[in-house]
Short mmCIF file of C-alpha atoms in Angstrom, two decimals:
data_model
loop_
_atom_site.label_atom_id
_atom_site.label_comp_id
_atom_site.label_asym_id
_atom_site.label_seq_id
_atom_site.Cartn_x
_atom_site.Cartn_y
_atom_site.Cartn_z
CA PHE A 1 -11.20 -12.29 -7.08
CA SER A 2 -10.12 -8.64 -8.32
CA ASP A 3 -8.09 -7.72 -11.97
CA TRP A 4 -5.50 -5.74 -10.22
CA ARG A 5 -3.23 -8.80 -8.58
CA PHE A 6 -2.51 -10.87 -11.46
CA ALA A 7 -2.75 -8.47 -14.67
CA ALA A 8 0.92 -8.41 -16.01
CA VAL A 9 1.73 -11.86 -16.07
CA GLY A 10 -2.34 -12.37 -18.27
CA GLY A 11 -4.81 -13.88 -15.07
CA ILE A 12 -8.06 -13.45 -14.87
CA SER A 13 -10.02 -12.26 -18.03
CA GLY A 14 -13.40 -10.62 -17.38
CA GLY A 15 -13.26 -8.24 -14.97
CA SER A 16 -13.74 -9.90 -11.74
CA THR A 17 -15.22 -6.72 -8.63
CA LEU A 18 -14.38 -6.94 -5.19
CA ILE A 19 -19.02 -8.10 -5.42
CA GLY A 20 -19.82 -11.44 -5.80
CA ALA A 21 -15.39 -12.01 -6.94
CA GLU A 22 -14.44 -15.38 -8.04
CA ALA A 23 -12.49 -17.10 -5.74
CA MET A 24 -8.91 -17.96 -6.78
CA LYS A 25 -8.02 -20.41 -9.13
CA VAL A 26 -4.41 -22.37 -8.66
CA GLY A 27 -3.27 -21.79 -12.58
CA GLU A 28 -3.74 -18.13 -10.78
CA LEU A 29 -1.94 -17.98 -7.86
CA ILE A 30 1.25 -20.54 -9.89
CA ALA A 31 1.37 -17.27 -13.00
CA TYR A 32 1.52 -14.78 -10.56
CA VAL A 33 4.07 -15.72 -7.90
CA ASN A 34 5.67 -16.88 -10.80
CA ALA A 35 5.99 -13.52 -12.55
CA VAL A 36 6.34 -12.56 -8.31
CA LYS A 37 9.37 -14.38 -8.50
CA GLY A 38 11.05 -14.71 -11.46
CA ARG A 39 11.21 -19.01 -10.94
CA GLU A 40 9.40 -21.45 -11.52
CA PHE A 41 9.37 -25.36 -10.17
CA PRO A 42 8.29 -28.63 -11.64
CA PRO A 43 3.75 -28.97 -11.40
CA GLU A 44 4.19 -31.15 -8.89
CA VAL A 45 6.15 -29.31 -7.05
CA TYR A 46 3.43 -27.10 -7.01
CA ASP A 47 1.20 -29.94 -6.98
CA VAL A 48 2.50 -30.50 -2.99
CA TRP A 49 2.35 -26.97 -1.69
CA LEU A 50 -0.52 -26.49 -2.42
CA ASN A 51 -2.02 -29.14 -0.95
CA GLU A 52 -0.39 -28.53 2.07
CA VAL A 53 -1.86 -25.43 2.62
CA GLU A 54 -4.90 -25.97 1.72
CA GLY A 55 -4.91 -28.94 4.56
CA MET A 56 -4.29 -26.59 6.92
CA VAL A 57 -6.79 -24.32 5.24
CA GLN A 58 -9.57 -27.76 5.98
CA THR A 59 -8.27 -28.46 8.71
CA ARG A 60 -7.26 -25.79 11.54
CA ILE A 61 -9.44 -23.03 10.08
CA HIS A 62 -12.62 -25.81 8.72
CA LEU A 63 -12.30 -28.03 11.51
CA VAL A 64 -12.23 -30.32 8.56
CA PRO A 65 -11.45 -33.94 10.15
CA SER A 66 -7.51 -35.40 8.55
CA GLU A 67 -8.86 -38.31 6.66
CA SER A 68 -11.70 -36.31 4.81
CA VAL A 69 -9.31 -33.28 3.70
CA LEU A 70 -10.14 -33.38 0.36
CA PRO A 71 -6.22 -33.11 -2.05
CA LEU A 72 -6.35 -31.00 -5.64
CA VAL A 73 -5.71 -33.94 -7.51
CA ARG A 74 -3.71 -33.11 -10.70
CA ASP A 75 -5.78 -34.75 -13.76
CA PRO A 76 -3.12 -37.13 -15.81
CA ASP A 77 -4.57 -36.70 -18.88
CA ASP A 78 -4.94 -33.19 -18.77
CA PRO A 79 -2.20 -31.57 -16.42
CA THR A 80 -4.16 -28.28 -17.78
CA ALA A 81 -7.38 -28.44 -15.71
CA PHE A 82 -5.33 -28.62 -12.51
CA GLY A 83 -5.41 -24.71 -12.89
CA GLU A 84 -9.24 -24.97 -13.28
CA THR A 85 -9.82 -25.44 -9.33
CA VAL A 86 -10.60 -23.26 -7.85
CA LEU A 87 -8.87 -23.01 -4.39
CA SER A 88 -11.37 -23.25 -0.82
CA VAL A 89 -10.47 -19.54 0.04
CA PRO A 90 -12.58 -16.94 -1.38
CA PHE A 91 -11.47 -12.69 -1.17
CA PRO A 92 -10.72 -11.34 -0.64
CA TYR A 93 -7.94 -13.60 2.22
CA ASP A 94 -6.89 -15.15 -0.89
CA LYS A 95 -4.01 -13.61 -0.77
CA LEU A 96 -2.43 -15.99 2.50
CA TYR A 97 -1.93 -18.58 -0.95
CA ALA A 98 1.15 -16.76 -2.35
CA PRO A 99 3.07 -15.82 0.22
CA TYR A 100 2.64 -19.73 1.13
CA ILE A 101 3.95 -20.96 -2.34
CA GLU A 102 7.29 -18.33 -2.51
CA ALA A 103 8.51 -19.05 0.96
CA ARG A 104 8.24 -22.24 -0.04
CA ALA A 105 10.66 -21.77 -3.19
CA GLU A 106 12.86 -20.05 -1.34
CA TYR A 107 13.44 -22.57 1.30
CA ALA A 108 13.80 -24.77 -1.85
CA ALA A 109 16.30 -22.45 -3.21
CA GLY A 110 17.93 -21.73 0.01
CA ASP A 111 16.91 -17.65 0.57
CA TYR A 112 15.99 -18.23 4.19
CA ASP A 113 15.37 -14.67 5.08
CA GLY A 114 13.18 -14.69 2.31
CA TYR A 115 11.74 -17.75 3.79
CA SER A 116 11.15 -16.42 7.21
CA ASN A 117 9.90 -12.55 5.83
CA SER A 118 7.16 -14.64 3.80
CA MET A 119 6.32 -16.95 5.87
CA ALA A 120 5.17 -14.73 8.51
CA LEU A 121 3.19 -12.36 5.80
CA PHE A 122 1.44 -15.82 5.13
CA GLU A 123 0.75 -16.56 8.83
CA GLN A 124 -1.13 -13.12 9.27
CA PHE A 125 -3.56 -13.11 6.73
CA PHE A 126 -3.28 -17.31 8.06
CA THR A 127 -4.57 -15.37 11.30
CA GLU A 128 -6.46 -12.54 9.67
CA TYR A 129 -8.54 -15.95 7.67
CA MET A 130 -9.33 -18.07 10.60
CA ALA A 131 -10.35 -14.99 12.96
CA HIS A 132 -12.74 -14.57 9.85
CA TYR A 133 -14.18 -17.73 8.93
CA ALA A 134 -14.97 -18.02 13.41
CA GLN A 135 -16.80 -15.19 13.61
CA VAL A 136 -19.12 -15.69 10.93
CA PHE A 137 -18.88 -19.50 10.80
CA ARG A 138 -18.47 -21.05 14.17
CA PRO A 139 -17.11 -23.87 13.33
CA ALA A 140 -16.50 -24.87 16.46
CA ASP A 141 -21.01 -24.67 17.35
CA ARG A 142 -21.72 -28.17 15.98
CA ARG A 143 -25.87 -26.80 15.77
CA LYS A 144 -25.23 -23.62 13.99
CA ARG A 145 -22.74 -25.97 11.36
CA ARG A 146 -26.22 -28.80 10.95
CA ALA A 147 -28.25 -25.41 10.14
CA LEU A 148 -26.84 -24.80 7.50
CA GLY A 149 -26.32 -27.32 6.17
CA ILE A 150 -22.48 -28.15 6.64
CA ASN A 151 -22.05 -31.88 8.02
CA PHE A 152 -18.41 -32.02 8.61
#
């Protein structure tokens, strides 16, 4: 994950690069969206929205059966630990998360035009990642998945 996206909100330290970039963490995503949108929602609201988008990624792109989807779960004893959770979509395709969370925030605030614009951007990024994933991993080809040791 690259520093330029979160430098303004104090996100990543240590300098990731495009090659070998780290995957986005929940805390980085939430900090970015809060900075861009200028408002915050309770952590439980972000939990719901993040699980919606993660569920879409896992079922529609990774072809994980819905009963096997792994939800993001906040540790009740340490709610800040959730922020270090790594999201499943790698850089540079992790850009799909922000417009989805922004769209949900805009909808909740009654900004339906903003919601429509953010959802259109999310759909574009989601489709881009879906095409990449299908080209690289061919998830419908069970033989290749088994050969790679991916069993779902």
